[in-house]
PDB file of C-alpha atoms in Angstrom:
ATOM      1  CA  GLU A   1     -44.643  -1.556 -36.285  1.00 50.00           C
ATOM      2  CA  GLU A   2     -47.954  -0.825 -38.049  1.00 48.00           C
ATOM      3  CA  LEU A   3     -49.911  -2.497 -35.323  1.00 46.00           C
ATOM      4  CA  MET A   4     -48.047  -0.378 -32.372  1.00 48.00           C
ATOM      5  CA  MET A   5     -48.946   2.765 -34.791  1.00 49.00           C
ATOM      6  CA  MET A   6     -52.764   1.654 -34.983  1.00 52.00           C
ATOM      7  CA  SER A   7     -52.551   0.735 -31.440  1.00 50.00           C
ATOM      8  CA  ALA A   8     -51.155   4.659 -30.143  1.00 48.00           C
ATOM      9  CA  LEU A   9     -53.257   6.098 -32.843  1.00 50.00           C
ATOM     10  CA  SER A  10     -56.914   4.401 -31.379  1.00 54.00           C
ATOM     11  CA  VAL A  11     -56.122   5.793 -27.958  1.00 45.00           C
ATOM     12  CA  LEU A  12     -55.774   9.219 -29.293  1.00 46.00           C
ATOM     13  CA  ILE A  13     -58.992   9.063 -31.411  1.00 49.00           C
ATOM     14  CA  ALA A  14     -60.899   7.243 -28.855  1.00 47.00           C
ATOM     15  CA  ALA A  15     -60.350  10.736 -26.889  1.00 41.00           C
ATOM     16  CA  PHE A  16     -60.882  13.065 -29.894  1.00 43.00           C
ATOM     17  CA  GLY A  17     -62.787  11.697 -32.402  1.00 45.00           C
ATOM     18  CA  VAL A  18     -66.516  11.399 -30.900  1.00 40.00           C
ATOM     19  CA  VAL A  19     -65.633  14.983 -29.760  1.00 37.00           C
ATOM     20  CA  GLY A  20     -64.779  16.224 -33.312  1.00 43.00           C
ATOM     21  CA  ALA A  21     -67.852  14.528 -34.905  1.00 39.00           C
ATOM     22  CA  MET A  22     -69.886  16.290 -32.291  1.00 39.00           C
ATOM     23  CA  ALA A  23     -68.765  19.583 -32.934  1.00 39.00           C
ATOM     24  CA  GLN A  24     -69.975  19.321 -36.732  1.00 40.00           C
ATOM     25  CA  GLU A  25     -73.588  20.332 -36.616  1.00 35.00           C
ATOM     26  CA  SER A  26     -74.330  20.457 -40.730  1.00 32.00           C
ATOM     27  CA  GLY A  27     -74.624  17.338 -43.332  1.00 36.00           C
ATOM     28  CA  PHE A  28     -72.014  16.736 -46.521  1.00 39.00           C
ATOM     29  CA  THR A  29     -72.086  19.655 -48.286  1.00 40.00           C
ATOM     30  CA  GLU A  30     -71.097  20.517 -51.790  1.00 39.00           C
ATOM     31  CA  ILE A  31     -67.854  22.585 -52.013  1.00 38.00           C
ATOM     32  CA  ASP A  32     -67.022  24.493 -54.577  1.00 42.00           C
ATOM     33  CA  SER A  33     -63.235  23.507 -56.116  1.00 40.00           C
ATOM     34  CA  GLN A  34     -62.596  27.386 -56.789  1.00 44.00           C
ATOM     35  CA  ASP A  35     -63.162  28.638 -53.370  1.00 43.00           C
ATOM     36  CA  VAL A  36     -62.525  26.239 -50.814  1.00 43.00           C
ATOM     37  CA  ASP A  37     -59.881  23.185 -50.207  1.00 49.00           C
ATOM     38  CA  THR A  38     -60.752  19.771 -51.933  1.00 49.00           C
ATOM     39  CA  ASN A  39     -58.978  17.873 -49.047  1.00 54.00           C
ATOM     40  CA  SER A  40     -61.731  19.731 -46.919  1.00 68.00           C
ATOM     41  CA  ILE A  41     -65.201  17.606 -45.874  1.00 78.00           C
ATOM     42  CA  THR A  42     -67.799  18.238 -43.223  1.00 82.00           C
ATOM     43  CA  LEU A  43     -68.993  15.262 -41.285  1.00 83.00           C
ATOM     44  CA  ASP A  44     -72.472  14.564 -40.394  1.00 86.00           C
ATOM     45  CA  THR A  45     -73.537  14.233 -37.249  1.00 88.00           C
ATOM     46  CA  ARG A  46     -75.405  11.331 -38.509  1.00 90.00           C
ATOM     47  CA  ILE A  47     -72.654   9.499 -38.945  1.00 90.00           C
ATOM     48  CA  ARG A  48     -71.182   9.851 -35.550  1.00 89.00           C
ATOM     49  CA  ASP A  49     -74.900   8.573 -33.988  1.00 91.00           C
ATOM     50  CA  TRP A  50     -75.114   5.576 -37.110  1.00 92.00           C
ATOM     51  CA  VAL A  51     -71.402   4.699 -37.823  1.00 92.00           C
ATOM     52  CA  LEU A  52     -68.948   5.683 -35.561  1.00 92.00           C
ATOM     53  CA  VAL A  53     -70.484   4.833 -32.020  1.00 92.00           C
ATOM     54  CA  PRO A  54     -71.994   1.526 -32.666  1.00 93.00           C
ATOM     55  CA  ILE A  55     -68.714   0.243 -33.932  1.00 93.00           C
ATOM     56  CA  LEU A  56     -67.040   1.442 -30.730  1.00 92.00           C
ATOM     57  CA  VAL A  57     -70.264  -0.093 -29.160  1.00 93.00           C
ATOM     58  CA  VAL A  58     -69.845  -3.373 -30.968  1.00 93.00           C
ATOM     59  CA  MET A  59     -66.204  -3.760 -30.382  1.00 90.00           C
ATOM     60  CA  PHE A  60     -66.429  -3.226 -26.931  1.00 91.00           C
ATOM     61  CA  LEU A  61     -69.372  -5.594 -26.039  1.00 91.00           C
ATOM     62  CA  GLN A  62     -67.768  -8.172 -28.143  1.00 88.00           C
ATOM     63  CA  GLY A  63     -64.722  -7.962 -25.875  1.00 86.00           C
ATOM     64  CA  VAL A  64     -66.809  -8.349 -22.707  1.00 87.00           C
ATOM     65  CA  ILE A  65     -68.685 -11.399 -24.522  1.00 87.00           C
ATOM     66  CA  ARG A  66     -65.652 -12.997 -25.637  1.00 83.00           C
ATOM     67  CA  ASP A  67     -64.420 -13.273 -22.064  1.00 82.00           C
ATOM     68  CA  TYR A  68     -67.616 -14.545 -20.044  1.00 83.00           C
ATOM     69  CA  MET A  69     -67.038 -17.348 -22.878  1.00 80.00           C
ATOM     70  CA  SER A  70     -63.638 -17.952 -22.515  1.00 77.00           C
ATOM     71  CA  VAL A  71     -64.778 -19.607 -19.089  1.00 76.00           C
ATOM     72  CA  ILE A  72     -67.779 -21.127 -20.568  1.00 79.00           C
ATOM     73  CA  LEU A  73     -65.663 -23.037 -23.290  1.00 71.00           C
ATOM     74  CA  LYS A  74     -62.274 -23.514 -20.799  1.00 70.00           C
ATOM     75  CA  ASP A  75     -61.834 -26.989 -20.255  1.00 64.00           C
ATOM     76  CA  LYS A  76     -60.661 -27.751 -16.154  1.00 66.00           C
ATOM     77  CA  LYS A  77     -57.809 -28.811 -15.841  1.00 62.00           C
ATOM     78  CA  LYS A  78     -57.345 -32.454 -14.811  1.00 62.00           C
ATOM     79  CA  THR A  79     -55.033 -33.754 -12.346  1.00 61.00           C
ATOM     80  CA  GLU A  80     -53.962 -37.397 -12.311  1.00 72.00           C
ATOM     81  CA  LEU A  81     -54.626 -39.550  -8.505  1.00 79.00           C
ATOM     82  CA  LYS A  82     -50.804 -41.243  -9.422  1.00 82.00           C
ATOM     83  CA  ASN A  83     -49.273 -37.869  -9.584  1.00 83.00           C
ATOM     84  CA  LEU A  84     -50.761 -36.634  -6.375  1.00 86.00           C
ATOM     85  CA  GLU A  85     -49.522 -40.095  -4.669  1.00 88.00           C
ATOM     86  CA  GLN A  86     -46.399 -39.316  -6.032  1.00 88.00           C
ATOM     87  CA  ASN A  87     -45.683 -35.790  -5.022  1.00 90.00           C
ATOM     88  CA  GLY A  88     -47.108 -36.504  -1.540  1.00 91.00           C
ATOM     89  CA  THR A  89     -44.757 -39.561  -1.135  1.00 92.00           C
ATOM     90  CA  LEU A  90     -41.870 -36.939  -2.021  1.00 92.00           C
ATOM     91  CA  GLN A  91     -42.819 -34.366   0.780  1.00 93.00           C
ATOM     92  CA  ARG A  92     -43.242 -37.209   3.231  1.00 94.00           C
ATOM     93  CA  SER A  93     -39.611 -38.356   2.717  1.00 93.00           C
ATOM     94  CA  LYS A  94     -38.658 -34.891   2.852  1.00 93.00           C
ATOM     95  CA  ARG A  95     -40.257 -34.177   6.066  1.00 93.00           C
ATOM     96  CA  LEU A  96     -38.694 -37.521   7.162  1.00 92.00           C
ATOM     97  CA  ARG A  97     -35.272 -36.181   6.732  1.00 92.00           C
ATOM     98  CA  ALA A  98     -36.042 -33.106   8.253  1.00 92.00           C
ATOM     99  CA  GLN A  99     -37.939 -33.778  11.741  1.00 91.00           C
ATOM    100  CA  GLY A 100     -36.582 -37.227  11.782  1.00 89.00           C
ATOM    101  CA  HIS A 101     -34.611 -36.516  14.829  1.00 88.00           C
ATOM    102  CA  ASN A 102     -37.773 -36.174  16.746  1.00 90.00           C
ATOM    103  CA  ILE A 103     -38.444 -40.501  16.498  1.00 91.00           C
ATOM    104  CA  PRO A 104     -36.507 -43.335  17.642  1.00 90.00           C
ATOM    105  CA  LEU A 105     -33.948 -45.116  15.548  1.00 90.00           C
ATOM    106  CA  GLU A 106     -36.137 -48.091  15.374  1.00 91.00           C
ATOM    107  CA  ALA A 107     -38.940 -46.211  13.797  1.00 92.00           C
ATOM    108  CA  TYR A 108     -36.824 -43.970  11.476  1.00 92.00           C
ATOM    109  CA  LYS A 109     -35.361 -47.091   9.799  1.00 92.00           C
ATOM    110  CA  MET A 110     -38.628 -48.630   9.213  1.00 93.00           C
ATOM    111  CA  ARG A 111     -39.598 -45.460   7.791  1.00 93.00           C
ATOM    112  CA  LYS A 112     -36.458 -45.446   5.764  1.00 92.00           C
ATOM    113  CA  ARG A 113     -36.947 -48.509   4.288  1.00 92.00           C
ATOM    114  CA  TYR A 114     -40.382 -48.236   3.326  1.00 92.00           C
ATOM    115  CA  PHE A 115     -39.492 -45.583   1.258  1.00 92.00           C
ATOM    116  CA  THR A 116     -35.921 -46.954  -0.594  1.00 90.00           C
ATOM    117  CA  GLU A 117     -37.367 -50.184  -0.967  1.00 90.00           C
ATOM    118  CA  GLN A 118     -41.101 -49.941  -2.006  1.00 89.00           C
ATOM    119  CA  ALA A 119     -42.197 -46.110  -2.664  1.00 88.00           C
ATOM    120  CA  PHE A 120     -39.446 -44.970  -4.685  1.00 87.00           C
ATOM    121  CA  LYS A 121     -38.711 -48.694  -6.470  1.00 81.00           C
ATOM    122  CA  ALA A 122     -37.901 -47.663  -9.951  1.00 74.00           C
ATOM    123  CA  PRO A 123     -41.093 -49.319 -12.033  1.00 69.00           C
ATOM    124  CA  GLU A 124     -41.143 -51.216 -14.983  1.00 67.00           C
ATOM    125  CA  LYS A 125     -40.936 -48.745 -18.136  1.00 62.00           C
ATOM    126  CA  LYS A 126     -44.149 -49.274 -20.548  1.00 57.00           C
ATOM    127  CA  ASP A 127     -45.001 -47.652 -23.563  1.00 47.00           C
ATOM    128  CA  ALA A 128     -48.320 -46.670 -21.783  1.00 46.00           C
ATOM    129  CA  ASP A 129     -47.047 -45.324 -18.576  1.00 50.00           C
ATOM    130  CA  LEU A 130     -44.763 -42.811 -20.315  1.00 51.00           C
ATOM    131  CA  PRO A 131     -45.551 -39.436 -19.752  1.00 51.00           C
ATOM    132  CA  GLN A 132     -47.488 -37.259 -22.708  1.00 50.00           C
ATOM    133  CA  LEU A 133     -46.195 -34.274 -23.718  1.00 52.00           C
ATOM    134  CA  PRO A 134     -48.827 -31.236 -23.463  1.00 49.00           C
ATOM    135  CA  ALA A 135     -48.333 -30.320 -27.069  1.00 48.00           C
ATOM    136  CA  GLN A 136     -49.357 -34.268 -28.066  1.00 51.00           C
ATOM    137  CA  ASP A 137     -52.299 -34.571 -25.853  1.00 55.00           C
ATOM    138  CA  PRO A 138     -55.127 -34.594 -28.402  1.00 62.00           C
ATOM    139  CA  THR A 139     -57.317 -33.576 -25.060  1.00 60.00           C
ATOM    140  CA  ALA A 140     -55.365 -29.972 -24.546  1.00 59.00           C
ATOM    141  CA  MET A 141     -55.002 -29.486 -28.629  1.00 66.00           C
ATOM    142  CA  MET A 142     -58.763 -29.939 -28.978  1.00 67.00           C
ATOM    143  CA  GLY A 143     -59.400 -27.410 -26.039  1.00 63.00           C
ATOM    144  CA  MET A 144     -57.017 -24.899 -27.208  1.00 68.00           C
ATOM    145  CA  MET A 145     -58.426 -25.108 -30.944  1.00 71.00           C
ATOM    146  CA  LYS A 146     -62.100 -24.250 -29.943  1.00 66.00           C
ATOM    147  CA  GLN A 147     -60.860 -21.236 -27.501  1.00 66.00           C
ATOM    148  CA  ASN A 148     -59.318 -19.981 -30.805  1.00 69.00           C
ATOM    149  CA  MET A 149     -62.660 -20.927 -32.941  1.00 69.00           C
ATOM    150  CA  GLY A 150     -65.077 -19.436 -30.490  1.00 65.00           C
ATOM    151  CA  MET A 151     -63.215 -16.501 -29.285  1.00 71.00           C
ATOM    152  CA  MET A 152     -60.797 -15.054 -31.892  1.00 77.00           C
ATOM    153  CA  MET A 153     -61.583 -16.414 -35.531  1.00 81.00           C
ATOM    154  CA  ILE A 154     -65.338 -16.544 -35.778  1.00 83.00           C
ATOM    155  CA  PRO A 155     -66.088 -13.254 -34.063  1.00 84.00           C
ATOM    156  CA  ASN A 156     -63.339 -11.433 -35.704  1.00 85.00           C
ATOM    157  CA  MET A 157     -64.882 -12.684 -39.259  1.00 88.00           C
ATOM    158  CA  LEU A 158     -68.220 -11.791 -38.080  1.00 90.00           C
ATOM    159  CA  LEU A 159     -67.253  -8.347 -37.077  1.00 91.00           C
ATOM    160  CA  MET A 160     -65.404  -7.664 -39.819  1.00 89.00           C
ATOM    161  CA  GLY A 161     -67.659  -8.947 -42.087  1.00 91.00           C
ATOM    162  CA  TRP A 162     -70.467  -6.797 -40.530  1.00 93.00           C
ATOM    163  CA  THR A 163     -68.229  -3.626 -40.652  1.00 91.00           C
ATOM    164  CA  SER A 164     -67.026  -3.864 -44.714  1.00 89.00           C
ATOM    165  CA  TYR A 165     -70.767  -4.575 -45.244  1.00 90.00           C
ATOM    166  CA  PHE A 166     -72.793  -2.027 -43.506  1.00 91.00           C
ATOM    167  CA  PHE A 167     -70.704   0.576 -43.072  1.00 90.00           C
ATOM    168  CA  SER A 168     -68.020   0.499 -46.241  1.00 87.00           C
ATOM    169  CA  GLY A 169     -66.707   3.991 -47.746  1.00 86.00           C
ATOM    170  CA  PHE A 170     -67.512   5.626 -44.762  1.00 91.00           C
ATOM    171  CA  VAL A 171     -65.362   9.007 -42.931  1.00 91.00           C
ATOM    172  CA  ILE A 172     -66.107   8.945 -39.971  1.00 90.00           C
ATOM    173  CA  VAL A 173     -63.367  11.212 -38.032  1.00 89.00           C
ATOM    174  CA  ARG A 174     -60.598  13.717 -38.497  1.00 88.00           C
ATOM    175  CA  LEU A 175     -57.326  13.657 -36.171  1.00 88.00           C
ATOM    176  CA  PRO A 176     -56.545  16.587 -34.655  1.00 86.00           C
ATOM    177  CA  PHE A 177     -53.397  16.674 -35.840  1.00 86.00           C
ATOM    178  CA  SER A 178     -51.414  16.333 -39.250  1.00 83.00           C
ATOM    179  CA  LEU A 179     -49.515  12.983 -40.585  1.00 86.00           C
ATOM    180  CA  THR A 180     -47.774  12.364 -43.467  1.00 87.00           C
ATOM    181  CA  ALA A 181     -48.531  10.227 -46.335  1.00 87.00           C
ATOM    182  CA  LYS A 182     -47.369   7.100 -44.961  1.00 89.00           C
ATOM    183  CA  PHE A 183     -50.351   6.684 -42.779  1.00 90.00           C
ATOM    184  CA  LYS A 184     -52.960   6.776 -45.327  1.00 89.00           C
ATOM    185  CA  PRO A 185     -53.067   3.201 -46.349  1.00 88.00           C
ATOM    186  CA  MET A 186     -53.169   2.576 -42.566  1.00 89.00           C
ATOM    187  CA  LEU A 187     -56.281   5.244 -41.738  1.00 90.00           C
ATOM    188  CA  GLN A 188     -57.944   5.268 -44.836  1.00 90.00           C
ATOM    189  CA  ARG A 189     -58.409   1.324 -45.697  1.00 88.00           C
ATOM    190  CA  GLY A 190     -61.569   0.883 -47.859  1.00 86.00           C
ATOM    191  CA  ILE A 191     -61.559   4.684 -49.373  1.00 87.00           C
ATOM    192  CA  GLN A 192     -59.646   4.975 -52.892  1.00 81.00           C
ATOM    193  CA  LEU A 193     -59.465   8.475 -52.551  1.00 83.00           C
ATOM    194  CA  HIS A 194     -56.099  10.114 -53.216  1.00 84.00           C
ATOM    195  CA  THR A 195     -56.906  13.643 -52.797  1.00 85.00           C
ATOM    196  CA  LEU A 196     -58.534  13.045 -49.079  1.00 87.00           C
ATOM    197  CA  ASP A 197     -56.260  14.358 -46.265  1.00 88.00           C
ATOM    198  CA  VAL A 198     -54.354  11.824 -44.383  1.00 89.00           C
ATOM    199  CA  SER A 199     -55.892  13.046 -41.068  1.00 89.00           C
ATOM    200  CA  TYR A 200     -59.016  11.528 -41.885  1.00 91.00           C
ATOM    201  CA  VAL A 201     -59.853   7.762 -40.407  1.00 92.00           C
ATOM    202  CA  SER A 202     -62.271   5.674 -42.752  1.00 92.00           C
ATOM    203  CA  SER A 203     -64.907   3.035 -40.954  1.00 91.00           C
ATOM    204  CA  LEU A 204     -62.648   0.075 -41.348  1.00 90.00           C
ATOM    205  CA  SER A 205     -59.471   1.423 -40.109  1.00 92.00           C
ATOM    206  CA  TRP A 206     -61.807   2.544 -36.838  1.00 91.00           C
ATOM    207  CA  TYR A 207     -62.310  -1.303 -36.893  1.00 91.00           C
ATOM    208  CA  PHE A 208     -58.750  -2.139 -36.839  1.00 89.00           C
ATOM    209  CA  MET A 209     -57.750   0.484 -34.600  1.00 89.00           C
ATOM    210  CA  LEU A 210     -60.337  -0.349 -31.788  1.00 89.00           C
ATOM    211  CA  PHE A 211     -59.416  -4.014 -32.163  1.00 85.00           C
ATOM    212  CA  MET A 212     -56.153  -3.117 -31.295  1.00 83.00           C
ATOM    213  CA  GLY A 213     -56.528  -0.012 -28.915  1.00 83.00           C
ATOM    214  CA  PHE A 214     -58.912  -2.194 -26.684  1.00 84.00           C
ATOM    215  CA  ARG A 215     -56.200  -3.785 -24.644  1.00 79.00           C
ATOM    216  CA  GLY A 216     -55.681  -1.357 -22.132  1.00 79.00           C
ATOM    217  CA  LEU A 217     -59.794  -0.553 -21.361  1.00 83.00           C
ATOM    218  CA  PHE A 218     -59.938  -4.534 -21.136  1.00 81.00           C
ATOM    219  CA  SER A 219     -57.593  -4.851 -18.851  1.00 80.00           C
ATOM    220  CA  VAL A 220     -59.146  -2.371 -16.698  1.00 81.00           C
ATOM    221  CA  VAL A 221     -62.637  -3.381 -17.397  1.00 82.00           C
ATOM    222  CA  LEU A 222     -62.074  -6.836 -17.063  1.00 80.00           C
ATOM    223  CA  GLY A 223     -59.024  -7.517 -15.613  1.00 76.00           C
ATOM    224  CA  ALA A 224     -55.293  -8.209 -16.663  1.00 68.00           C
ATOM    225  CA  ASN A 225     -55.883 -11.699 -17.339  1.00 65.00           C
ATOM    226  CA  SER A 226     -59.398 -11.246 -19.886  1.00 66.00           C
ATOM    227  CA  ALA A 227     -59.746 -13.121 -22.607  1.00 58.00           C
ATOM    228  CA  ALA A 228     -60.476 -10.216 -24.653  1.00 58.00           C
ATOM    229  CA  ASP A 229     -56.635  -9.395 -24.713  1.00 59.00           C
ATOM    230  CA  HIS A 230     -55.766 -10.866 -28.329  1.00 55.00           C
ATOM    231  CA  ALA A 231     -52.281 -10.486 -27.802  1.00 56.00           C
ATOM    232  CA  LYS A 232     -52.383 -12.840 -25.005  1.00 58.00           C
ATOM    233  CA  LEU A 233     -54.483 -15.367 -26.941  1.00 56.00           C
ATOM    234  CA  MET A 234     -51.837 -15.031 -30.185  1.00 55.00           C
ATOM    235  CA  GLU A 235     -49.245 -16.224 -27.301  1.00 57.00           C
ATOM    236  CA  GLN A 236     -50.975 -19.237 -25.918  1.00 54.00           C
ATOM    237  CA  GLN A 237     -51.586 -20.183 -29.556  1.00 51.00           C
ATOM    238  CA  VAL A 238     -47.677 -19.908 -30.613  1.00 49.00           C
ATOM    239  CA  GLN A 239     -46.864 -21.675 -27.145  1.00 50.00           C
ATOM    240  CA  GLY A 240     -49.287 -24.027 -27.362  1.00 48.00           C
ATOM    241  CA  PRO A 241     -51.557 -26.001 -24.764  1.00 45.00           C
ATOM    242  CA  SER A 242     -48.729 -26.418 -22.209  1.00 45.00           C
ATOM    243  CA  GLY A 243     -50.341 -26.554 -18.245  1.00 46.00           C
ATOM    244  CA  GLY A 244     -47.132 -25.718 -16.778  1.00 47.00           C
ATOM    245  CA  PRO A 245     -43.953 -27.373 -16.348  1.00 53.00           C
ATOM    246  CA  MET A 246     -43.993 -31.351 -16.237  1.00 60.00           C
ATOM    247  CA  GLN A 247     -42.744 -32.980 -13.264  1.00 73.00           C
ATOM    248  CA  ASN A 248     -40.412 -36.031 -13.825  1.00 83.00           C
ATOM    249  CA  PHE A 249     -41.179 -38.116 -10.907  1.00 85.00           C
ATOM    250  CA  PRO A 250     -38.936 -41.015 -11.704  1.00 87.00           C
ATOM    251  CA  GLN A 251     -35.861 -38.831 -11.652  1.00 89.00           C
ATOM    252  CA  LEU A 252     -37.276 -37.062  -8.264  1.00 90.00           C
ATOM    253  CA  ASN A 253     -37.805 -40.244  -6.782  1.00 89.00           C
ATOM    254  CA  GLU A 254     -34.051 -41.533  -7.507  1.00 90.00           C
ATOM    255  CA  ALA A 255     -32.878 -38.048  -5.933  1.00 91.00           C
ATOM    256  CA  GLU A 256     -34.768 -38.336  -3.325  1.00 92.00           C
ATOM    257  CA  LYS A 257     -33.971 -42.052  -2.203  1.00 90.00           C
ATOM    258  CA  THR A 258     -30.195 -41.003  -2.346  1.00 91.00           C
ATOM    259  CA  GLU A 259     -30.628 -38.079  -0.433  1.00 92.00           C
ATOM    260  CA  LEU A 260     -32.469 -40.518   2.070  1.00 91.00           C
ATOM    261  CA  GLU A 261     -29.709 -43.205   2.144  1.00 90.00           C
ATOM    262  CA  ILE A 262     -27.007 -40.888   2.724  1.00 91.00           C
ATOM    263  CA  HIS A 263     -28.717 -39.510   5.627  1.00 90.00           C
ATOM    264  CA  HIS A 264     -27.273 -39.831   9.317  1.00 88.00           C
ATOM    265  CA  HIS A 265     -30.210 -40.380  11.916  1.00 88.00           C
ATOM    266  CA  ASP A 266     -29.474 -38.549  15.665  1.00 87.00           C
ATOM    267  CA  TRP A 267     -32.279 -38.808  17.702  1.00 86.00           C
ATOM    268  CA  ALA A 268     -32.385 -35.526  19.728  1.00 85.00           C
ATOM    269  CA  ILE A 269     -34.469 -37.118  22.831  1.00 85.00           C
ATOM    270  CA  PRO A 270     -31.888 -38.610  24.778  1.00 83.00           C
ATOM    271  CA  SER A 271     -29.761 -35.319  24.979  1.00 82.00           C
ATOM    272  CA  ALA A 272     -32.586 -33.143  25.411  1.00 81.00           C
ATOM    273  CA  GLU A 273     -31.935 -33.012  29.206  1.00 81.00           C
ATOM    274  CA  ASP A 274     -27.748 -32.372  28.817  1.00 81.00           C
ATOM    275  CA  ARG A 275     -28.598 -29.381  26.026  1.00 80.00           C
ATOM    276  CA  PHE A 276     -31.107 -27.850  27.765  1.00 80.00           C
ATOM    277  CA  LYS A 277     -29.048 -27.374  31.238  1.00 80.00           C
ATOM    278  CA  SER A 278     -26.080 -26.205  29.341  1.00 83.00           C
ATOM    279  CA  SER A 279     -28.767 -23.616  27.732  1.00 82.00           C
ATOM    280  CA  ARG A 280     -29.620 -22.065  31.077  1.00 81.00           C
ATOM    281  CA  LYS A 281     -25.972 -21.794  32.000  1.00 70.00           C
TER     282      LYS A 281
END
């Protein structure tokens, strides 16, 4: 729920935050608690130039760089030659059943005998020939780990440390609407001021809001399948490095063999003249 709130607020802050900061012309001023509300502060325009805008630009650029890095670090899917051969054999058998009426009976029986006795013959089961699950494939697991380390963990740790070290304690924007006290821990991370109004946003909270709220912008700029989509990367990490549904070729071959054995051949050429005459009447 907190992440959904941060994502919604980041869109509003991106629209109103910069405008609100640009409207301020003076620096932090000393406020007399007897005359002015102590919860009201004036934001310096230099905070906009040296804190708000740099974090915004860096967060956007890291998403673009992450998308290009995913192309470099992504392992190419390797298709085994044996799977291609078995898939081609299945397609040839299906075409024989569908178009077998166009060839003579002897030619059909010769092809049928090849498929039932040789192509679809059950192989001897060996441990080395057992299909390997994607989750047990060390190559796929290493590729997923490399993408997680190179595109999620390391960049996020570096940006988090960069924001905390250089911009810790800054109040950078103020929301154009009031909020309840429940939003204070979310909007003012890194600032321990109980008297500060909830509408003010700290630099650390601004980082987290951009982290969660740039998803829609990246989908527009980089495309719907960009690697900068954190939610999609987390979903892939949970699902595992599966490359799609696995095909059980022995089971498919046995089913196709049964279909071919019960298929009835009816050569269409001898009756072609009679069918043509009946169609002209």
